[in-house]
Amino acid sequence: TGHHWGYGKEDGPSSWYKNYPVAEGNRQSPIDIVPNEASRDRDLGPLMINYDHCTSINISNNGHSVVVEFNDSDDRSVIKGGPLDNPYRLKQFHFHWGGKGHEGSEHTVSGKGFASELHLVHWNAVKYKTYGEASTAPDGLAVLGIFLEGSITDFKGFNPKCLLPSSLHFWTYLGSLTTPPLHESVIWIVLKEPIEVSEKQLGMLRMLLFTEEEDNQKMRMENNFRPPQPLKGRRVRSSN
Ligand SMILES: Cc1ccnc(S(N)(=O)=O)n1
Ligand SMILES: [Zn+2]
């Protein structure tokens, strides 16, 4: 009913355009990133990530992913530099993942997927008063995408600072939210280097159920990723 959406046969990505026509827009995400078609841009300065004093508020299952929300009432946890003209405040992070193997990330690299993808969602609090307002503006959001690939190492907790790989080299392009309302308001910054998580941790993500507690039809929350969308002539830039 109404604007319910999901990842199933009837309510999945191929039907989102019915309630969200922007799904067929000109700057939709995710995309397939082809490294040797990305243009190295010397104007792209280094990415500066400051999560040191980040204050997480809660972790929840919103029916589509597991989300960790942060206190975004000041500039404590911000990302700046790279393609960004202002600092962007961390609002939440969440994951997309698949049922097995190399399926589960939203962005792909030369057609190759990863087991999961972490999205750290930030908003431009310099130009906009609220996240809601920023979320519909073309330069309102900046989402940092980090690939997760299965291996035997552990990662300690959910402090986003320790979730970052050693290299901050990135690809960047203008895109959208990858789940409804699919607003074309995101400056995407995708790190080239994946982080390693254990099969155990991936297993935990796969154990999450799609629906909130009260809903009785328990569906396994797997494959909560949108497939790559048409590039429509957009440039993908690479940090040097
Ligand atoms: C907060 C939010 C909403 C919708 N989609 C996204 S995403 N997957 O593009 O990061 N984030
Ligand atoms: Zn996401």
PDB file of C-alpha atoms and ligand atoms in Angstrom:
ATOM      1  CA  THR A   1       0.000   0.000   0.000  1.00  0.00           C
ATOM      2  CA  GLY A   2       1.096   3.587  -0.569  1.00  0.00           C
ATOM      3  CA  HIS A   3       4.829   4.044  -0.869  1.00  0.00           C
ATOM      4  CA  HIS A   4       5.868   0.647   0.516  1.00  0.00           C
ATOM      5  CA  TRP A   5       8.997  -0.559  -1.243  1.00  0.00           C
ATOM      6  CA  GLY A   6      11.422  -3.428  -0.731  1.00  0.00           C
ATOM      7  CA  TYR A   7      13.787  -5.803  -2.487  1.00  0.00           C
ATOM      8  CA  GLY A   8      11.352  -8.572  -3.353  1.00  0.00           C
ATOM      9  CA  LYS A   9       9.940  -9.639  -6.694  1.00  0.00           C
ATOM     10  CA  GLU A  10       6.879  -7.368  -6.497  1.00  0.00           C
ATOM     11  CA  ASP A  11       8.261  -4.357  -4.593  1.00  0.00           C
ATOM     12  CA  GLY A  12      11.948  -4.461  -5.630  1.00  0.00           C
ATOM     13  CA  PRO A  13      14.229  -2.026  -7.559  1.00  0.00           C
ATOM     14  CA  SER A  14      12.650  -2.723 -10.972  1.00  0.00           C
ATOM     15  CA  SER A  15       9.258  -1.452  -9.690  1.00  0.00           C
ATOM     16  CA  TRP A  16      10.399   1.597  -7.682  1.00  0.00           C
ATOM     17  CA  TYR A  17       9.824   3.913 -10.691  1.00  0.00           C
ATOM     18  CA  LYS A  18       6.057   3.485 -10.228  1.00  0.00           C
ATOM     19  CA  ASN A  19       6.043   5.415  -6.931  1.00  0.00           C
ATOM     20  CA  TYR A  20       9.378   7.218  -7.474  1.00  0.00           C
ATOM     21  CA  PRO A  21       9.650   8.340 -11.134  1.00  0.00           C
ATOM     22  CA  VAL A  22      13.106   9.872 -10.449  1.00  0.00           C
ATOM     23  CA  ALA A  23      14.293   6.226 -10.482  1.00  0.00           C
ATOM     24  CA  GLU A  24      14.653   6.779 -14.247  1.00  0.00           C
ATOM     25  CA  GLY A  25      16.483  10.116 -13.781  1.00  0.00           C
ATOM     26  CA  ASN A  26      19.853  11.243 -15.105  1.00  0.00           C
ATOM     27  CA  ARG A  27      21.933  10.893 -11.956  1.00  0.00           C
ATOM     28  CA  GLN A  28      20.841   7.676 -10.326  1.00  0.00           C
ATOM     29  CA  SER A  29      22.985   5.455  -8.103  1.00  0.00           C
ATOM     30  CA  PRO A  30      24.656   3.046  -7.755  1.00  0.00           C
ATOM     31  CA  ILE A  31      26.783   2.725 -10.917  1.00  0.00           C
ATOM     32  CA  ASP A  32      29.412   0.346 -12.262  1.00  0.00           C
ATOM     33  CA  ILE A  33      32.772   2.095 -11.813  1.00  0.00           C
ATOM     34  CA  VAL A  34      35.265   1.374 -14.626  1.00  0.00           C
ATOM     35  CA  PRO A  35      38.652   2.504 -13.224  1.00  0.00           C
ATOM     36  CA  ASN A  36      40.433   3.178 -16.508  1.00  0.00           C
ATOM     37  CA  GLU A  37      37.469   5.243 -17.742  1.00  0.00           C
ATOM     38  CA  ALA A  38      37.607   7.453 -14.621  1.00  0.00           C
ATOM     39  CA  SER A  39      39.446  10.730 -15.179  1.00  0.00           C
ATOM     40  CA  ARG A  40      42.255  11.536 -12.715  1.00  0.00           C
ATOM     41  CA  ASP A  41      41.523  15.059 -11.458  1.00  0.00           C
ATOM     42  CA  ARG A  42      44.411  16.966  -9.870  1.00  0.00           C
ATOM     43  CA  ASP A  43      41.943  19.523  -8.446  1.00  0.00           C
ATOM     44  CA  LEU A  44      40.643  16.802  -6.119  1.00  0.00           C
ATOM     45  CA  GLY A  45      42.357  17.464  -2.791  1.00  0.00           C
ATOM     46  CA  PRO A  46      42.661  14.815  -0.090  1.00  0.00           C
ATOM     47  CA  LEU A  47      39.583  13.553   1.701  1.00  0.00           C
ATOM     48  CA  MET A  48      39.528  14.726   5.336  1.00  0.00           C
ATOM     49  CA  ILE A  49      37.493  12.537   7.670  1.00  0.00           C
ATOM     50  CA  ASN A  50      37.000  13.535  11.293  1.00  0.00           C
ATOM     51  CA  TYR A  51      34.954  11.021  13.273  1.00  0.00           C
ATOM     52  CA  ASP A  52      37.039  11.265  16.438  1.00  0.00           C
ATOM     53  CA  HIS A  53      34.311  12.661  18.661  1.00  0.00           C
ATOM     54  CA  CYS A  54      31.408  11.025  16.899  1.00  0.00           C
ATOM     55  CA  THR A  55      28.449  10.296  19.108  1.00  0.00           C
ATOM     56  CA  SER A  56      26.313   7.417  18.014  1.00  0.00           C
ATOM     57  CA  ILE A  57      22.750   7.544  19.313  1.00  0.00           C
ATOM     58  CA  ASN A  58      21.239   4.191  18.393  1.00  0.00           C
ATOM     59  CA  ILE A  59      21.374   1.140  16.158  1.00  0.00           C
ATOM     60  CA  SER A  60      18.176  -0.118  14.576  1.00  0.00           C
ATOM     61  CA  ASN A  61      16.710  -2.370  11.943  1.00  0.00           C
ATOM     62  CA  ASN A  62      14.618  -0.037   9.774  1.00  0.00           C
ATOM     63  CA  GLY A  63      13.199  -2.923   7.774  1.00  0.00           C
ATOM     64  CA  HIS A  64      15.671  -2.296   4.924  1.00  0.00           C
ATOM     65  CA  SER A  65      19.050  -2.317   6.622  1.00  0.00           C
ATOM     66  CA  VAL A  66      20.796  -1.983   9.959  1.00  0.00           C
ATOM     67  CA  VAL A  67      21.304   1.720  10.690  1.00  0.00           C
ATOM     68  CA  VAL A  68      23.500   3.501  13.258  1.00  0.00           C
ATOM     69  CA  GLU A  69      22.344   7.086  13.862  1.00  0.00           C
ATOM     70  CA  PHE A  70      24.601   9.917  15.071  1.00  0.00           C
ATOM     71  CA  ASN A  71      24.072  13.207  16.856  1.00  0.00           C
ATOM     72  CA  ASP A  72      24.346  15.730  14.006  1.00  0.00           C
ATOM     73  CA  SER A  73      23.560  18.861  16.050  1.00  0.00           C
ATOM     74  CA  ASP A  74      27.083  20.226  15.504  1.00  0.00           C
ATOM     75  CA  ASP A  75      30.200  19.710  13.384  1.00  0.00           C
ATOM     76  CA  ARG A  76      31.734  17.036  15.643  1.00  0.00           C
ATOM     77  CA  SER A  77      31.846  14.330  12.972  1.00  0.00           C
ATOM     78  CA  VAL A  78      32.408  15.711   9.495  1.00  0.00           C
ATOM     79  CA  ILE A  79      33.914  14.827   6.139  1.00  0.00           C
ATOM     80  CA  LYS A  80      35.492  17.524   3.956  1.00  0.00           C
ATOM     81  CA  GLY A  81      37.979  17.990   1.122  1.00  0.00           C
ATOM     82  CA  GLY A  82      37.987  15.722  -1.931  1.00  0.00           C
ATOM     83  CA  PRO A  83      35.112  16.869  -4.195  1.00  0.00           C
ATOM     84  CA  LEU A  84      33.378  18.737  -1.358  1.00  0.00           C
ATOM     85  CA  ASP A  85      33.150  22.553  -1.107  1.00  0.00           C
ATOM     86  CA  ASN A  86      31.879  22.468   2.488  1.00  0.00           C
ATOM     87  CA  PRO A  87      32.148  20.155   5.510  1.00  0.00           C
ATOM     88  CA  TYR A  88      29.330  17.582   5.558  1.00  0.00           C
ATOM     89  CA  ARG A  89      27.981  16.257   8.877  1.00  0.00           C
ATOM     90  CA  LEU A  90      27.711  12.509   9.610  1.00  0.00           C
ATOM     91  CA  LYS A  91      24.065  11.581  10.148  1.00  0.00           C
ATOM     92  CA  GLN A  92      23.972   7.812   9.954  1.00  0.00           C
ATOM     93  CA  PHE A  93      25.643   4.780   8.496  1.00  0.00           C
ATOM     94  CA  HIS A  94      24.123   1.559   7.212  1.00  0.00           C
ATOM     95  CA  PHE A  95      25.020  -1.459   5.107  1.00  0.00           C
ATOM     96  CA  HIS A  96      23.877  -3.239   1.945  1.00  0.00           C
ATOM     97  CA  TRP A  97      24.697  -6.903   1.539  1.00  0.00           C
ATOM     98  CA  GLY A  98      23.913 -10.092  -0.359  1.00  0.00           C
ATOM     99  CA  GLY A  99      23.153 -13.665   0.461  1.00  0.00           C
ATOM    100  CA  LYS A 100      26.573 -15.019  -0.481  1.00  0.00           C
ATOM    101  CA  GLY A 101      29.947 -14.429  -2.102  1.00  0.00           C
ATOM    102  CA  HIS A 102      30.697 -11.401  -4.204  1.00  0.00           C
ATOM    103  CA  GLU A 103      27.103 -10.219  -4.432  1.00  0.00           C
ATOM    104  CA  GLY A 104      25.807  -7.554  -2.102  1.00  0.00           C
ATOM    105  CA  SER A 105      27.556  -4.259  -2.743  1.00  0.00           C
ATOM    106  CA  GLU A 106      25.654  -1.584  -4.657  1.00  0.00           C
ATOM    107  CA  HIS A 107      28.529  -0.058  -6.633  1.00  0.00           C
ATOM    108  CA  THR A 108      30.546  -2.519  -8.708  1.00  0.00           C
ATOM    109  CA  VAL A 109      34.086  -2.092 -10.065  1.00  0.00           C
ATOM    110  CA  SER A 110      34.425  -3.259 -13.691  1.00  0.00           C
ATOM    111  CA  GLY A 111      31.382  -5.448 -13.081  1.00  0.00           C
ATOM    112  CA  LYS A 112      32.821  -6.976  -9.892  1.00  0.00           C
ATOM    113  CA  GLY A 113      30.729  -6.787  -6.756  1.00  0.00           C
ATOM    114  CA  PHE A 114      31.770  -7.150  -3.119  1.00  0.00           C
ATOM    115  CA  ALA A 115      30.045  -9.003  -0.311  1.00  0.00           C
ATOM    116  CA  SER A 116      28.738  -5.803   1.254  1.00  0.00           C
ATOM    117  CA  GLU A 117      28.932  -2.000   1.094  1.00  0.00           C
ATOM    118  CA  LEU A 118      28.938   0.449   4.012  1.00  0.00           C
ATOM    119  CA  HIS A 119      27.354   3.856   3.436  1.00  0.00           C
ATOM    120  CA  LEU A 120      28.210   6.788   5.714  1.00  0.00           C
ATOM    121  CA  VAL A 121      25.576   9.453   5.022  1.00  0.00           C
ATOM    122  CA  HIS A 122      26.522  13.124   5.558  1.00  0.00           C
ATOM    123  CA  TRP A 123      24.645  16.384   4.904  1.00  0.00           C
ATOM    124  CA  ASN A 124      25.678  19.953   4.030  1.00  0.00           C
ATOM    125  CA  ALA A 125      24.811  21.856   7.215  1.00  0.00           C
ATOM    126  CA  VAL A 126      26.577  24.993   5.945  1.00  0.00           C
ATOM    127  CA  LYS A 127      24.095  25.553   3.095  1.00  0.00           C
ATOM    128  CA  TYR A 128      20.978  23.818   4.508  1.00  0.00           C
ATOM    129  CA  LYS A 129      19.220  24.045   7.872  1.00  0.00           C
ATOM    130  CA  THR A 130      18.080  20.429   8.168  1.00  0.00           C
ATOM    131  CA  TYR A 131      18.933  17.005   6.756  1.00  0.00           C
ATOM    132  CA  GLY A 132      15.457  16.932   5.183  1.00  0.00           C
ATOM    133  CA  GLU A 133      16.106  20.115   3.242  1.00  0.00           C
ATOM    134  CA  ALA A 134      19.597  18.984   2.230  1.00  0.00           C
ATOM    135  CA  SER A 135      18.302  15.583   1.089  1.00  0.00           C
ATOM    136  CA  THR A 136      16.476  17.153  -1.863  1.00  0.00           C
ATOM    137  CA  ALA A 137      19.263  19.573  -2.920  1.00  0.00           C
ATOM    138  CA  PRO A 138      21.760  18.657  -5.684  1.00  0.00           C
ATOM    139  CA  ASP A 139      24.737  19.278  -3.347  1.00  0.00           C
ATOM    140  CA  GLY A 140      22.907  18.425  -0.161  1.00  0.00           C
ATOM    141  CA  LEU A 141      24.364  15.032   0.711  1.00  0.00           C
ATOM    142  CA  ALA A 142      27.706  13.279   0.561  1.00  0.00           C
ATOM    143  CA  VAL A 143      27.735   9.508   1.005  1.00  0.00           C
ATOM    144  CA  LEU A 144      31.022   7.714   1.624  1.00  0.00           C
ATOM    145  CA  GLY A 145      30.862   4.197   0.216  1.00  0.00           C
ATOM    146  CA  ILE A 146      33.224   1.542   1.540  1.00  0.00           C
ATOM    147  CA  PHE A 147      33.346  -2.005   0.125  1.00  0.00           C
ATOM    148  CA  LEU A 148      33.445  -4.924   2.563  1.00  0.00           C
ATOM    149  CA  GLU A 149      34.956  -8.178   1.426  1.00  0.00           C
ATOM    150  CA  GLY A 150      34.906 -11.462   3.227  1.00  0.00           C
ATOM    151  CA  SER A 151      38.063 -12.681   4.858  1.00  0.00           C
ATOM    152  CA  ILE A 152      39.105 -14.069   8.187  1.00  0.00           C
ATOM    153  CA  THR A 153      40.054 -10.822   9.913  1.00  0.00           C
ATOM    154  CA  ASP A 154      37.824  -9.145  12.456  1.00  0.00           C
ATOM    155  CA  PHE A 155      36.761  -5.543  12.655  1.00  0.00           C
ATOM    156  CA  LYS A 156      36.348  -4.001  16.094  1.00  0.00           C
ATOM    157  CA  GLY A 157      32.865  -2.685  16.802  1.00  0.00           C
ATOM    158  CA  PHE A 158      31.117  -0.004  14.851  1.00  0.00           C
ATOM    159  CA  ASN A 159      33.215   3.066  15.512  1.00  0.00           C
ATOM    160  CA  PRO A 160      33.272   4.435  11.952  1.00  0.00           C
ATOM    161  CA  LYS A 161      36.831   5.723  12.434  1.00  0.00           C
ATOM    162  CA  CYS A 162      38.185   2.171  12.643  1.00  0.00           C
ATOM    163  CA  LEU A 163      36.015   1.084   9.715  1.00  0.00           C
ATOM    164  CA  LEU A 164      38.169   3.104   7.293  1.00  0.00           C
ATOM    165  CA  PRO A 165      40.763   1.351   5.099  1.00  0.00           C
ATOM    166  CA  SER A 166      44.389   2.539   5.120  1.00  0.00           C
ATOM    167  CA  SER A 167      44.130   4.392   1.805  1.00  0.00           C
ATOM    168  CA  LEU A 168      41.623   7.199   1.268  1.00  0.00           C
ATOM    169  CA  HIS A 169      42.009   7.137  -2.518  1.00  0.00           C
ATOM    170  CA  PHE A 170      38.540   7.432  -4.013  1.00  0.00           C
ATOM    171  CA  TRP A 171      36.288   7.702  -7.062  1.00  0.00           C
ATOM    172  CA  THR A 172      33.656  10.444  -7.040  1.00  0.00           C
ATOM    173  CA  TYR A 173      30.571  11.218  -9.151  1.00  0.00           C
ATOM    174  CA  LEU A 174      27.201  12.972  -8.855  1.00  0.00           C
ATOM    175  CA  GLY A 175      24.389  10.531  -8.047  1.00  0.00           C
ATOM    176  CA  SER A 176      21.390   9.751  -5.900  1.00  0.00           C
ATOM    177  CA  LEU A 177      20.110   7.918  -2.865  1.00  0.00           C
ATOM    178  CA  THR A 178      20.044   4.216  -3.766  1.00  0.00           C
ATOM    179  CA  THR A 179      16.788   3.534  -1.976  1.00  0.00           C
ATOM    180  CA  PRO A 180      13.502   5.441  -2.248  1.00  0.00           C
ATOM    181  CA  PRO A 181      12.962   8.406  -2.351  1.00  0.00           C
ATOM    182  CA  LEU A 182      16.060   8.121  -4.675  1.00  0.00           C
ATOM    183  CA  HIS A 183      16.668  11.910  -4.464  1.00  0.00           C
ATOM    184  CA  GLU A 184      19.386  13.069  -6.925  1.00  0.00           C
ATOM    185  CA  SER A 185      21.148  14.915  -4.121  1.00  0.00           C
ATOM    186  CA  VAL A 186      24.275  12.848  -3.442  1.00  0.00           C
ATOM    187  CA  ILE A 187      27.933  13.575  -4.116  1.00  0.00           C
ATOM    188  CA  TRP A 188      29.228   9.988  -4.031  1.00  0.00           C
ATOM    189  CA  ILE A 189      32.717   9.263  -2.729  1.00  0.00           C
ATOM    190  CA  VAL A 190      33.621   5.557  -3.101  1.00  0.00           C
ATOM    191  CA  LEU A 191      36.899   4.414  -1.522  1.00  0.00           C
ATOM    192  CA  LYS A 192      39.038   2.242  -3.797  1.00  0.00           C
ATOM    193  CA  GLU A 193      40.395   0.035  -1.012  1.00  0.00           C
ATOM    194  CA  PRO A 194      37.901  -2.368   0.565  1.00  0.00           C
ATOM    195  CA  ILE A 195      37.989  -3.285   4.252  1.00  0.00           C
ATOM    196  CA  GLU A 196      38.142  -6.908   5.293  1.00  0.00           C
ATOM    197  CA  VAL A 197      35.429  -8.352   7.475  1.00  0.00           C
ATOM    198  CA  SER A 198      35.097 -11.908   8.663  1.00  0.00           C
ATOM    199  CA  GLU A 199      32.564 -14.341   7.267  1.00  0.00           C
ATOM    200  CA  LYS A 200      31.196 -14.343  10.827  1.00  0.00           C
ATOM    201  CA  GLN A 201      30.452 -10.593  10.638  1.00  0.00           C
ATOM    202  CA  LEU A 202      28.942 -10.956   7.169  1.00  0.00           C
ATOM    203  CA  GLY A 203      26.882 -13.813   8.545  1.00  0.00           C
ATOM    204  CA  MET A 204      25.557 -11.487  11.227  1.00  0.00           C
ATOM    205  CA  LEU A 205      24.380  -9.003   8.616  1.00  0.00           C
ATOM    206  CA  ARG A 206      22.681 -11.822   6.730  1.00  0.00           C
ATOM    207  CA  MET A 207      20.922 -12.899   9.927  1.00  0.00           C
ATOM    208  CA  LEU A 208      19.025  -9.638  10.190  1.00  0.00           C
ATOM    209  CA  LEU A 209      15.378  -9.928   9.291  1.00  0.00           C
ATOM    210  CA  PHE A 210      13.769  -7.637   6.737  1.00  0.00           C
ATOM    211  CA  THR A 211      10.802  -6.529   8.808  1.00  0.00           C
ATOM    212  CA  GLU A 212      10.595  -4.819  12.189  1.00  0.00           C
ATOM    213  CA  GLU A 213       9.825  -7.035  15.187  1.00  0.00           C
ATOM    214  CA  GLU A 214       6.040  -6.607  15.165  1.00  0.00           C
ATOM    215  CA  ASP A 215       5.648  -7.738  11.576  1.00  0.00           C
ATOM    216  CA  ASN A 216       4.934 -11.455  11.574  1.00  0.00           C
ATOM    217  CA  GLN A 217       6.007 -12.534   8.088  1.00  0.00           C
ATOM    218  CA  LYS A 218       9.723 -12.870   8.798  1.00  0.00           C
ATOM    219  CA  MET A 219      11.645 -12.495   5.550  1.00  0.00           C
ATOM    220  CA  ARG A 220      15.382 -12.832   5.535  1.00  0.00           C
ATOM    221  CA  MET A 221      17.003  -9.418   4.896  1.00  0.00           C
ATOM    222  CA  GLU A 222      19.385 -10.397   2.156  1.00  0.00           C
ATOM    223  CA  ASN A 223      20.178  -8.848  -1.205  1.00  0.00           C
ATOM    224  CA  ASN A 224      19.182  -5.378  -0.020  1.00  0.00           C
ATOM    225  CA  PHE A 225      21.142  -3.758  -2.858  1.00  0.00           C
ATOM    226  CA  ARG A 226      20.004  -1.861  -5.959  1.00  0.00           C
ATOM    227  CA  PRO A 227      21.748  -2.912  -9.210  1.00  0.00           C
ATOM    228  CA  PRO A 228      23.970  -0.426 -11.128  1.00  0.00           C
ATOM    229  CA  GLN A 229      22.075   2.329 -13.003  1.00  0.00           C
ATOM    230  CA  PRO A 230      22.803   3.981 -16.397  1.00  0.00           C
ATOM    231  CA  LEU A 231      25.741   6.437 -16.276  1.00  0.00           C
ATOM    232  CA  LYS A 232      23.931   8.796 -18.765  1.00  0.00           C
ATOM    233  CA  GLY A 233      27.120  10.602 -19.743  1.00  0.00           C
ATOM    234  CA  ARG A 234      28.305  11.379 -16.209  1.00  0.00           C
ATOM    235  CA  ARG A 235      32.033  11.700 -15.527  1.00  0.00           C
ATOM    236  CA  VAL A 236      33.596   9.603 -12.760  1.00  0.00           C
ATOM    237  CA  ARG A 237      36.667  11.326 -11.322  1.00  0.00           C
ATOM    238  CA  SER A 238      39.531   9.621  -9.531  1.00  0.00           C
ATOM    239  CA  SER A 239      41.665  11.058  -6.730  1.00  0.00           C
ATOM    240  CA  ASN A 240      45.345  11.095  -7.635  1.00  0.00           C
TER     241      ASN A 240
HETATM  242  C1  LIG B   1      19.737   7.998   4.357  1.00  0.00           C
HETATM  243  C2  LIG B   1      19.556   7.281   3.053  1.00  0.00           C
HETATM  244  C3  LIG B   1      18.297   7.133   2.495  1.00  0.00           C
HETATM  245  C4  LIG B   1      18.190   6.474   1.288  1.00  0.00           C
HETATM  246  N1  LIG B   1      19.298   5.963   0.673  1.00  0.00           N
HETATM  247  C5  LIG B   1      20.497   6.139   1.267  1.00  0.00           C
HETATM  248  S1  LIG B   1      21.903   5.505   0.472  1.00  0.00           S
HETATM  249  N2  LIG B   1      21.695   3.946   0.281  1.00  0.00           N
HETATM  250  O1  LIG B   1      21.973   6.105  -0.838  1.00  0.00           O
HETATM  251  O2  LIG B   1      23.037   5.781   1.320  1.00  0.00           O
HETATM  252  N3  LIG B   1      20.655   6.789   2.431  1.00  0.00           N
HETATM  253 ZN    ZN B   2      22.967   2.865   1.319  1.00  0.00          ZN
END
